[in-house]
Coordinates of C-alpha atoms in Angstrom, one line a residue:
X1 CA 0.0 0.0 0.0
X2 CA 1.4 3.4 -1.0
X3 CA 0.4 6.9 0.4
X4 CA 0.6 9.9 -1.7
X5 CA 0.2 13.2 -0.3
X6 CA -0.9 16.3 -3.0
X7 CA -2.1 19.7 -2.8
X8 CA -3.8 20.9 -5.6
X9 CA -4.3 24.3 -6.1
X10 CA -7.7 25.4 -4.4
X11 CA -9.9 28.2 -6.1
X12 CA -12.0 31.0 -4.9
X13 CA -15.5 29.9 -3.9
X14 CA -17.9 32.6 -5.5
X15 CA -20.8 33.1 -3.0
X16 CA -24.3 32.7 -4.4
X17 CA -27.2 30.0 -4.7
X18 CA -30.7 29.8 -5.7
X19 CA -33.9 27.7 -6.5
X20 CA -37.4 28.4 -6.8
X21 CA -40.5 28.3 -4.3
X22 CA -42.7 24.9 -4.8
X23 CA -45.5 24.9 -4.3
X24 CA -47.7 23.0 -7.4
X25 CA -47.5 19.3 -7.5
X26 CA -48.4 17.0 -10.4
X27 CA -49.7 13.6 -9.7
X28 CA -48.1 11.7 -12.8
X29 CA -44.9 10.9 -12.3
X30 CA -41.8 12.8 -13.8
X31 CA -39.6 9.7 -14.9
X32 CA -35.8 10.7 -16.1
X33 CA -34.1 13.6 -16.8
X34 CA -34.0 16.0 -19.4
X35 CA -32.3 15.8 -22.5
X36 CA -32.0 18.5 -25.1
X37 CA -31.4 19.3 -28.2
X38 CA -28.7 21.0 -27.1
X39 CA -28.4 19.1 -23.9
X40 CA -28.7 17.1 -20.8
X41 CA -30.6 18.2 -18.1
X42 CA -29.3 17.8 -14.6
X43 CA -30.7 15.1 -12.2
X44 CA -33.1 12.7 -14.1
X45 CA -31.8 8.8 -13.1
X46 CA -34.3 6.8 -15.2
X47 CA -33.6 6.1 -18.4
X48 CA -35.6 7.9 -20.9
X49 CA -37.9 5.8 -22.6
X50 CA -40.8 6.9 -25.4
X51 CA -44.0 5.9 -24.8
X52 CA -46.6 4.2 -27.0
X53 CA -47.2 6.2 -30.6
X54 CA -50.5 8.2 -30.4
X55 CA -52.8 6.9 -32.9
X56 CA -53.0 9.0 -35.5
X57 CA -53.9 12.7 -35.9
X58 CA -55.9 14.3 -38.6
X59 CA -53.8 17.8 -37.6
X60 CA -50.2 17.7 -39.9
X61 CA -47.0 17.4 -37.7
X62 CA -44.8 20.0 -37.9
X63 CA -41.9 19.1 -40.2
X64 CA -38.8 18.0 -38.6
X65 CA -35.3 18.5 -39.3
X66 CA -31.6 17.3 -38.4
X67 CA -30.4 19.5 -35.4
X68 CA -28.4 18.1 -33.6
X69 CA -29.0 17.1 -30.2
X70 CA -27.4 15.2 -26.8
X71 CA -26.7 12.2 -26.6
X72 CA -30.0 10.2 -25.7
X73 CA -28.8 8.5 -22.5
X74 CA -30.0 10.1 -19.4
X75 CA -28.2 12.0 -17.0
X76 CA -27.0 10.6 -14.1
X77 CA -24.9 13.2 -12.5
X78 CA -21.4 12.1 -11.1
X79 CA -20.9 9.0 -13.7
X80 CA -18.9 10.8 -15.6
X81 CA -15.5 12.8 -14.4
X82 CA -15.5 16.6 -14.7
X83 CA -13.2 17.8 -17.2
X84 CA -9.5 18.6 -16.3
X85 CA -10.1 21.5 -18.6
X86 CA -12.8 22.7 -16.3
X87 CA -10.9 22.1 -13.0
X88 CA -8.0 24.1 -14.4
X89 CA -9.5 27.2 -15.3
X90 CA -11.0 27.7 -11.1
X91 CA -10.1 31.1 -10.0
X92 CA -6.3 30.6 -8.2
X93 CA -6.6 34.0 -6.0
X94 CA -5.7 32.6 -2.6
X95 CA -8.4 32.9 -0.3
X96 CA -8.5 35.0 3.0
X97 CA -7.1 33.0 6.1
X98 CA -8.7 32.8 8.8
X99 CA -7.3 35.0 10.8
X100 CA -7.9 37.7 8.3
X101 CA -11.8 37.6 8.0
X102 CA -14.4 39.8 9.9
X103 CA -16.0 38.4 13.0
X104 CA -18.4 35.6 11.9
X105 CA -21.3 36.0 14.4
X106 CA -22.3 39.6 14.8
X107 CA -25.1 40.7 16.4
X108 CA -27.9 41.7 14.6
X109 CA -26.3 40.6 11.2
X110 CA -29.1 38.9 8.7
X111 CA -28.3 35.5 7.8
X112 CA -27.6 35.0 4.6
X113 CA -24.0 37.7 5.3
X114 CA -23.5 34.9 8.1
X115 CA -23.3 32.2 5.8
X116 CA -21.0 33.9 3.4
X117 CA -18.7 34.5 6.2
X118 CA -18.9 31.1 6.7
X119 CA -18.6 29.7 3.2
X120 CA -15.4 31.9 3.0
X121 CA -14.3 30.8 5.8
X122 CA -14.6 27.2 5.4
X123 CA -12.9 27.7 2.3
X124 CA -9.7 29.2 3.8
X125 CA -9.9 25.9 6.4
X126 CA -9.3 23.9 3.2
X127 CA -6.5 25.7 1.5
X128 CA -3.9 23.5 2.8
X129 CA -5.6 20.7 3.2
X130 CA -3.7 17.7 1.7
X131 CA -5.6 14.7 -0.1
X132 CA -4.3 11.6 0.8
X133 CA -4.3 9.0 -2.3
X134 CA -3.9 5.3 -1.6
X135 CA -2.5 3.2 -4.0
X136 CA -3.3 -0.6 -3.7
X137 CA -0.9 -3.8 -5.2
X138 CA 2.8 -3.6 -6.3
X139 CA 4.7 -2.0 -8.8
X140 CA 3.3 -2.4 -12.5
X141 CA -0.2 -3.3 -10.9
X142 CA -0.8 -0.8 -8.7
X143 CA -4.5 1.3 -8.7
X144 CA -5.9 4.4 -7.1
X145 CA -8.2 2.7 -4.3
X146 CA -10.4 5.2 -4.3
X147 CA -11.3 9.1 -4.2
X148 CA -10.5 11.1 -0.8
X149 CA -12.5 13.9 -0.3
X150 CA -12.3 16.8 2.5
X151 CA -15.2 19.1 4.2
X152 CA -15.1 21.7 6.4
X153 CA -17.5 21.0 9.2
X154 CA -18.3 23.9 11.3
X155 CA -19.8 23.4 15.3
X156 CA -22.3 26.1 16.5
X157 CA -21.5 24.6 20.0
X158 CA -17.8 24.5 20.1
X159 CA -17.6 27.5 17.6
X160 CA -14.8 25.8 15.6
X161 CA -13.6 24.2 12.9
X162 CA -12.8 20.4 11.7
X163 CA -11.5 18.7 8.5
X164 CA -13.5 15.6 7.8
X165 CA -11.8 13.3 5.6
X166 CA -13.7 10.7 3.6
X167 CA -13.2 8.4 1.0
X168 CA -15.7 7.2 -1.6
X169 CA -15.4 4.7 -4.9
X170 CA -13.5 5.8 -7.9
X171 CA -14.6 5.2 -10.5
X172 CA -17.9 6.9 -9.5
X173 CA -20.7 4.2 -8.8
X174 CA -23.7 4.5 -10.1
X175 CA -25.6 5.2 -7.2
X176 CA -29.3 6.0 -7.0
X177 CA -31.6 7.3 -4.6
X178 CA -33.5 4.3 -2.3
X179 CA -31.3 1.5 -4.0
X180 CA -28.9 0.8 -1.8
X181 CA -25.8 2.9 0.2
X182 CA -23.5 4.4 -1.4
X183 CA -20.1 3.0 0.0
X184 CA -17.5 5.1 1.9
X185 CA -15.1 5.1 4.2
X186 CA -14.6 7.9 6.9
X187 CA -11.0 9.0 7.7
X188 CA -11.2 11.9 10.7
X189 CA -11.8 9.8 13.9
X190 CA -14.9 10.6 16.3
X191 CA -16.9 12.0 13.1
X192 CA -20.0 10.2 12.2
X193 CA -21.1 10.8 8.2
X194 CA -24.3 10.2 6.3
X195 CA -24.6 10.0 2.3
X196 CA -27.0 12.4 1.2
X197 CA -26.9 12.6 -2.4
X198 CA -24.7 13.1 -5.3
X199 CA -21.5 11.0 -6.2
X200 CA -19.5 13.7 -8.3
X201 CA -17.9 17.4 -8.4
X202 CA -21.4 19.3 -8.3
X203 CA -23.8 17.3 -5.9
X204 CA -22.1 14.8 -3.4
X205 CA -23.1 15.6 -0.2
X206 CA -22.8 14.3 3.5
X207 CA -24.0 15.2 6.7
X208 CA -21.8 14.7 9.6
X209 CA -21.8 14.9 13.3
X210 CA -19.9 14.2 17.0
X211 CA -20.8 13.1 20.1
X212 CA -24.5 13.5 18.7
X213 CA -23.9 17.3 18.0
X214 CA -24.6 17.7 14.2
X215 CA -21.7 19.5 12.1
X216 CA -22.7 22.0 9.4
X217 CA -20.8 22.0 6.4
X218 CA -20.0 25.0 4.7
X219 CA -16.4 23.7 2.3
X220 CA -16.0 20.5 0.3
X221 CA -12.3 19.6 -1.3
X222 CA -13.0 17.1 -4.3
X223 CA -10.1 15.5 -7.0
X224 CA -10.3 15.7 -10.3
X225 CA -8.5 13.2 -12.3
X226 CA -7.0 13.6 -15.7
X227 CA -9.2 11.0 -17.5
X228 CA -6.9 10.3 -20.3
X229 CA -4.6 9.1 -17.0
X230 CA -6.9 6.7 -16.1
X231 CA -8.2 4.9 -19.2
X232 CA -4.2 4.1 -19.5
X233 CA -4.6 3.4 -15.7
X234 CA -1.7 5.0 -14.9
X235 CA -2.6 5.2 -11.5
X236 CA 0.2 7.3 -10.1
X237 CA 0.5 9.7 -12.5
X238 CA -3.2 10.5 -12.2
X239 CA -3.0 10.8 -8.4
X240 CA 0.2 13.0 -8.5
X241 CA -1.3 15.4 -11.7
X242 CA -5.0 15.2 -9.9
X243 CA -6.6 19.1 -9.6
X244 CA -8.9 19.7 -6.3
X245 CA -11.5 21.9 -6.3
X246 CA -12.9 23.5 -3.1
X247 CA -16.6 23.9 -4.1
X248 CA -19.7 23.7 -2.0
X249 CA -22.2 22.0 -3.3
X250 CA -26.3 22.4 -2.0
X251 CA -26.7 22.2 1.8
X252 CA -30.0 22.6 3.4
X253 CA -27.3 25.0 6.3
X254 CA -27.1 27.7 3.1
X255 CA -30.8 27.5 1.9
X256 CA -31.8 31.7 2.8
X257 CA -34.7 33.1 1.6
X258 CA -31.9 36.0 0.2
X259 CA -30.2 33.6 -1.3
X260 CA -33.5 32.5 -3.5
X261 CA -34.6 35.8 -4.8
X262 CA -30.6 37.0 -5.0
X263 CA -30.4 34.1 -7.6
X264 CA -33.6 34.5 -9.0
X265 CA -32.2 38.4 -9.7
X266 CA -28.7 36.8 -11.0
X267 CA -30.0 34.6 -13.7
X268 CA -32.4 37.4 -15.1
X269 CA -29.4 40.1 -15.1
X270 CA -27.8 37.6 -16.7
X271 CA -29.4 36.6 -19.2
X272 CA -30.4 40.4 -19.8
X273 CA -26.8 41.2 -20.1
X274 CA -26.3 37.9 -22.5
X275 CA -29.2 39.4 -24.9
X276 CA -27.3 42.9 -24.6
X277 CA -24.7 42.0 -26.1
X278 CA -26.4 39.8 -29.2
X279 CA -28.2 42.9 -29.8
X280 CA -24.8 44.7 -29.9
X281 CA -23.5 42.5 -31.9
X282 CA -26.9 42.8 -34.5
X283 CA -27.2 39.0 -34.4
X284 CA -30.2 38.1 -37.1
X285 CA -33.1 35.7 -35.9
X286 CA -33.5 32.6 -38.2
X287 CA -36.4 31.8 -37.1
X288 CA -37.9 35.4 -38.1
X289 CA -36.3 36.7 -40.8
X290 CA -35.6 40.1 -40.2
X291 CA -35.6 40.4 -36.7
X292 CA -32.9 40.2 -33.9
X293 CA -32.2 37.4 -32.5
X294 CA -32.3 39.5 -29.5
X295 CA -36.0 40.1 -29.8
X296 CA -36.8 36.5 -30.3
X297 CA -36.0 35.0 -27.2
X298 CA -37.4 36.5 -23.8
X299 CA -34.5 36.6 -20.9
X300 CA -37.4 34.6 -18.9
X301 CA -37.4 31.9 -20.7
X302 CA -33.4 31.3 -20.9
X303 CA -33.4 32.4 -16.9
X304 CA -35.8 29.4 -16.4
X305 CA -33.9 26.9 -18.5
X306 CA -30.9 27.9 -16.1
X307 CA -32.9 26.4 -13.0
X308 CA -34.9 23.8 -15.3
X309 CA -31.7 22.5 -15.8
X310 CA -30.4 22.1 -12.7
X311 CA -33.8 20.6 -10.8
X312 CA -33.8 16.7 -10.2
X313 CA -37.0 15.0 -11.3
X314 CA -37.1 13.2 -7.8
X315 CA -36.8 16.4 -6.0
X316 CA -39.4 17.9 -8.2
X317 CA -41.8 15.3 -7.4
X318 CA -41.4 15.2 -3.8
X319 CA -40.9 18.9 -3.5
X320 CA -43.1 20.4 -6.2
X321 CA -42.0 24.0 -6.9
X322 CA -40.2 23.8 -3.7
X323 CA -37.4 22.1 -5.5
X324 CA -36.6 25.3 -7.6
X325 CA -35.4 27.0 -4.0
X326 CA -32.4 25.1 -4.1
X327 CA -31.4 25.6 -7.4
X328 CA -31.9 29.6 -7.2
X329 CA -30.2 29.7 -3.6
X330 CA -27.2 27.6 -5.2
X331 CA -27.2 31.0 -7.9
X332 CA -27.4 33.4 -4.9
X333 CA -24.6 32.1 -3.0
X334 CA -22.1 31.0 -5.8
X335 CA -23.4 33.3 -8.6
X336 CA -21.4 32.5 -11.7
X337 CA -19.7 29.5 -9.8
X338 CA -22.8 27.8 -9.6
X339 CA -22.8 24.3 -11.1
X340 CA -20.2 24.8 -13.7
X341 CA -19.2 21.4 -12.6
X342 CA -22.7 19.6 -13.3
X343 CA -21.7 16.6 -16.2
X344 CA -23.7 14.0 -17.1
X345 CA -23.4 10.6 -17.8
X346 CA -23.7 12.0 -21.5
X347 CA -21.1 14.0 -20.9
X348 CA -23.8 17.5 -20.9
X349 CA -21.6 20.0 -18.9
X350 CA -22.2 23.1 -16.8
X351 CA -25.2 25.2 -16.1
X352 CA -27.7 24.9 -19.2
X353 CA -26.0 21.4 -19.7
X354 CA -24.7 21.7 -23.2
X355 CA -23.1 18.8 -25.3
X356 CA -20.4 18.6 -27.8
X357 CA -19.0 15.2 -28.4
X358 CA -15.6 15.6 -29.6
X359 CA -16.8 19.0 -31.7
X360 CA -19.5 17.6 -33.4
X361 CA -22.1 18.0 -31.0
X362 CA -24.9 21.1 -30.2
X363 CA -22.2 23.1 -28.8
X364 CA -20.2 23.4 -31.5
X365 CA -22.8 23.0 -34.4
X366 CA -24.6 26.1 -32.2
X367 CA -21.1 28.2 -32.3
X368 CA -21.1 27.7 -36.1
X369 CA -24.3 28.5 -37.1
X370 CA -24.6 31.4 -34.6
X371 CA -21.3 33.5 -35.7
X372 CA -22.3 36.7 -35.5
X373 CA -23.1 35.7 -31.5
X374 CA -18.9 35.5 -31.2
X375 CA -19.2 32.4 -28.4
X376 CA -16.4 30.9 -27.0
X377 CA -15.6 27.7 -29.3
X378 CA -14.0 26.2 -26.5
X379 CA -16.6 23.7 -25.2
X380 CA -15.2 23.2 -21.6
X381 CA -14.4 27.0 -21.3
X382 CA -18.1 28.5 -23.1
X383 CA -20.3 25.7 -21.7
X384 CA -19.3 26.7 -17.9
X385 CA -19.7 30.0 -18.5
X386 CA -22.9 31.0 -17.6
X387 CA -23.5 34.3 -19.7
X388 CA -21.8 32.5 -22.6
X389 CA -23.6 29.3 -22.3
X390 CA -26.5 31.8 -21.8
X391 CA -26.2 33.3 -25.3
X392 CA -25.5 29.9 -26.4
X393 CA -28.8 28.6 -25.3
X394 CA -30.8 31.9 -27.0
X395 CA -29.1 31.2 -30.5
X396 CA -30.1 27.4 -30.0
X397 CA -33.7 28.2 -29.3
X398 CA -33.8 30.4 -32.3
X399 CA -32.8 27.7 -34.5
X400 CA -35.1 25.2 -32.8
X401 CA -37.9 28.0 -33.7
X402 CA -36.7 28.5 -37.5
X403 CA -37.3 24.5 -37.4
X404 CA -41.4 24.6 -36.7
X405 CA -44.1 24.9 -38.9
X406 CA -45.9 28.6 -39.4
X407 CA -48.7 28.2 -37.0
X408 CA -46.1 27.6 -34.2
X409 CA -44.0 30.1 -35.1
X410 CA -46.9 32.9 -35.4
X411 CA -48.4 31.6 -31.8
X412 CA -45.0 31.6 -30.3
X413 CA -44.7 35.2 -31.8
X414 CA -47.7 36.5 -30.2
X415 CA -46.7 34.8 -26.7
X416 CA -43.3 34.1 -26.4
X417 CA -43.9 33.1 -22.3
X418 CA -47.0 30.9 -23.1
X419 CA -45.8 29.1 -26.2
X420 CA -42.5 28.6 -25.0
X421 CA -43.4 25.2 -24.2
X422 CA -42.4 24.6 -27.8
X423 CA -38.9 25.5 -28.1
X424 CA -38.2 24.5 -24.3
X425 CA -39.8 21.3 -25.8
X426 CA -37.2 21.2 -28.3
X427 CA -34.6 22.2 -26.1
X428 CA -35.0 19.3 -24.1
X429 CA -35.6 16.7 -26.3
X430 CA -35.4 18.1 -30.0
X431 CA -37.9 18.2 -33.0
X432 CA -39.6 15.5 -32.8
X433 CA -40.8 15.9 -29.2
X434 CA -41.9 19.4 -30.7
X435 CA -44.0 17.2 -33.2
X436 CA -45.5 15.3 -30.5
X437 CA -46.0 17.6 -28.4
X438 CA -47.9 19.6 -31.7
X439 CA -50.1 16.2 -32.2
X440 CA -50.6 15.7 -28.7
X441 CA -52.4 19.6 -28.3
X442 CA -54.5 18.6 -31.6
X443 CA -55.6 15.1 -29.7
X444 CA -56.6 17.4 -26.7
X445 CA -58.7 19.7 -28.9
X446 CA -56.3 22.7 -27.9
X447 CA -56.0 25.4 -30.1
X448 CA -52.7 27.2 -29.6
X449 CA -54.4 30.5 -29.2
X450 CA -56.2 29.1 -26.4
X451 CA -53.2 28.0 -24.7
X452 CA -52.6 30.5 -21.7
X453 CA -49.6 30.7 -18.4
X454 CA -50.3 27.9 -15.7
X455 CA -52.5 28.5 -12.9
X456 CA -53.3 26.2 -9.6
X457 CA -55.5 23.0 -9.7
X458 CA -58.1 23.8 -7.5
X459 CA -59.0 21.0 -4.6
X460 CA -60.4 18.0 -5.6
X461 CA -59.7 18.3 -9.0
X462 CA -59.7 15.3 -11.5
X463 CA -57.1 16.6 -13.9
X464 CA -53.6 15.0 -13.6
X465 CA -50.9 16.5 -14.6
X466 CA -48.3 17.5 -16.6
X467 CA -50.7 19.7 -17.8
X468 CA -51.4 22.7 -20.2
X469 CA -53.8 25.7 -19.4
X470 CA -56.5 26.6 -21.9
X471 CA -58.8 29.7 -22.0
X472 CA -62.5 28.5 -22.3
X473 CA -64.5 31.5 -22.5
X474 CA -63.9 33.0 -18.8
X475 CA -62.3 30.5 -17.3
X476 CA -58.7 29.2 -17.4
X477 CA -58.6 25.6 -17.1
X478 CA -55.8 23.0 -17.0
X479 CA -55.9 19.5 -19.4
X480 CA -53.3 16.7 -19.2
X481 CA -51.1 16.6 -21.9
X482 CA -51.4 12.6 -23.4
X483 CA -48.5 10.7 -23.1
X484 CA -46.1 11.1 -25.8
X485 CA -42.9 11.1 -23.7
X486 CA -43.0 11.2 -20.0
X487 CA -39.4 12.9 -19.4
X488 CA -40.8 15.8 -22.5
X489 CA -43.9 15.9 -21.0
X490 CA -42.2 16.6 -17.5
X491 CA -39.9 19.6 -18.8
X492 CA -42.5 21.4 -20.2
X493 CA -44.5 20.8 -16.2
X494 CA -41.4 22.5 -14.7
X495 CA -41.2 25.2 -17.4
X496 CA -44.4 26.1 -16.4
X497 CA -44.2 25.9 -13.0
X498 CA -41.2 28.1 -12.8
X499 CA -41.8 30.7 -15.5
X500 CA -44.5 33.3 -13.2
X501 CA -41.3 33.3 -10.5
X502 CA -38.9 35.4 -13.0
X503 CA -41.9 38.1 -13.8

């Protein structure tokens, strides 16, 4: 057995979070994640799977064409190692020690500057923390046992501070919530840990505590490895060139009402500010010729995508709207830093979970037909980027649009909020759930004029949903949407739910 001791350079922890209030709950079941045309939601663990063909329709499907879309696995974040790429371009400011930051518990303070004292804080804790790699069987067979991870665990009792170290499988398991434990090993003696969720760079998550106080954690130190390393197994080269990153990922102990509508503010500046500059640059719609493209696509809609993105199915079931809070507290806290280490299983990376494969995926095929947009053609670097990957999400949209048949287009036009459900549709799962989707309204007898913003089920009431909303006369009703594809169907539930929050 060999121990190997590295410290990686450790970035600045941005401070910001965010998710959305839940309240609406729909009785059929969400079941996967979201994949796009351009990407891979976060947080889905069932695989996608279509259901039965509607019979046919008398109404024409809109016609559908080749853009390119994710790969059609669902996402199962943590299978899949963040890039090194990604891990290397942290911030490397060194962060304030400890004995340089302002009191932590001032009287009369509001929480959520509390909590950033205490993110910062705990970051500072882990600067020089090492990460012990153990490498198991002799020389020529040797391998990486597994992945050592550190948290900064912070007592309200005590009023001090302890490294926890842990260490979990590598490679990743495939672990899923209510099938089984996932397995781990805890290092720092006298520290009782729970698995909460998550297995890689964005979500994995513990609870800890001692002598039957319960620790809150406000740091997490995580390894990434340098996957070419590893398919060769080269096992100590991968440990010795491994890259931490000190990044906290969601923790009930940072959820602040603050936080929620700071985030909720972030993502709509930010998606304002991505719009500015396509405007600036005079970027042409395709989808309505002679137009901006800046015009086309509402900073709403890409602001909800941002949090869409970033909601797990599960939670969204259990939570309803509730589950959006933790998303838009994550963007209040971290800001920019927020979940530019979300990859899926599919290899969909950062916050609006774009993917590329090898430069001939939406990312790229998005950067070459948007030009005039000027995005990053870096994939690692413009995906993680959130007002980038923001732009990059507007041009996509746009060409979804230019993809539907006039009717949709012309509806869309007049509501851009109502009839998103289209190109969020798209967005998700490409054209052809944009085809169902089409049918599926004609089934229900829905005209697309009729189609208005979600409301509330009222007690008692038989409709199930994922639903739309319709205007009958004076009243606003829902009607469930007929199965076409449950995970599609699902998307467009959480679009809707979320959309009234960024008014």
């Amino acid at each position: 057995m060999v121990m190997m001791s590295f410290l990686p350079p450790v970035s600045a922890l941005l401070c910001s979070f965010a998710r959305v209030p839940r309240g609406a709950s729909f009785a059929l079941p969400l079941l996967v994640i979201s994949i796009c045309s351009g990407c891979v939601s976060s947080g889905g663990r069932i695989q996608p799977v279509d259901d039965p063909p509607l019979v046919a329709d008398t109404a024409p499907a809109p016609p559908v064409h080749d853009v390119p879309m994710a790969a059609s696995e669902a996402k199962s974040e943590g299978d899949s190692e963040v890039p090194v790429a990604v891990a290397e371009s942290e911030q490397h400011e060194a962060p304030p020690k400890p004995g340089d930051l302002p009191e932590v518990i001032v009287k009369g303070r509001t929480r959520d500057l509390v909590i950033r004292d205490l993110v910062a804080e705990g970051q500072a804790q882990l600067r020089d923390v090492q990460l012990q790699y153990v490498l198991t069987g002799k020389d020529g067979h040797e391998v990486l046992r597994g992945r050592p991870v550190a948290f900064a665990l912070w007592s309200e009792a005590q009023k001090n501070w302890t490294i926890a170290h842990l260490e979990i499988p590598r490679p990743p398991v495939k672990w899923k919530p209510g099938r089984g434990e996932l397995p781990f090993t805890v290092r720092t003696p006298g520290i009782e840990a729970r698995h909460v969720k998550g297995t890689g760079a964005e979500r994995l998550m513990f609870t800890f505590s001692r002598d039957g106080e319960e620790l809150k954690v406000y740091g997490r130190k995580f390894p990434v490895f340098d996957n070419a390393l590893i398919k060769k197994k080269r096992w100590r080269e991968a440990a010795a060139t491994a890259r931490s990153i000190v990044y906290l990922p969601f923790t009930s102990d940072t959820l602040d009402p603050r936080f929620i509508t700071g985030g909720r503010d972030f993502l709509l500046a930010t998606a304002r500010a991505a719009i500015d500059e396509l405007r600036d640059a005079s970027v042409p719609s395709e989808a309505f010729p002679g137009e901006l493209l800046a015009d086309v696509i509402p900073a709403e809609v890409i602001a909800t995508l941002a949090v869409i993105e970033q909601t797990d199915d599960e939670d969204f079931l259990e939570k309803g709207t509730d589950a959006f809070d933790e998303v838009l507290s994550q963007y209040g806290l971290k800001r920019e830093e927020a979940y530019r280490y979300s990859v899926s299983s599919a290899k969909a990376l950062g916050p609006m979970q774009f993917t590329d494969r090898r430069g001939h995926g939406t990312y790229s095929f998005v950067v070459r037909s948007c030009r005039g947009a000027q995005l990053d053609p870096n994939f690692e670097r413009g995906s993680t980027r959130l007002r980038n990957a923001m732009k990059a999400a507007v041009c996509l949209l746009d060409i979804d649009l230019s993809q539907m048949n006039s009717e949709i287009r012309a509806a869309y036009r007049a509501k851009p909020d109502v009839l998103g459900i289209f190109p969020v549709a798209a967005y998700n799962g490409g054209g052809r759930n944009v085809a169902k989707l089409y049918r599926a309204l004609n089934r229900m007898g829905v005209q697309l004029a009729e189609l208005r913003r979600a409301g509330k089920l009222p007690p008692g009431s038989a409709v199930v949903c994922p639903c739309v909303w319709r205007q009958d006369g004076s009243v606003v009703q829902a009607v469930s949407i007929p199965r076409y594809n449950s995970e599609n169907r699902g998307y467009i539930e959480k679009y809707q739910s979320i959309l009234s929050l960024f008014d």
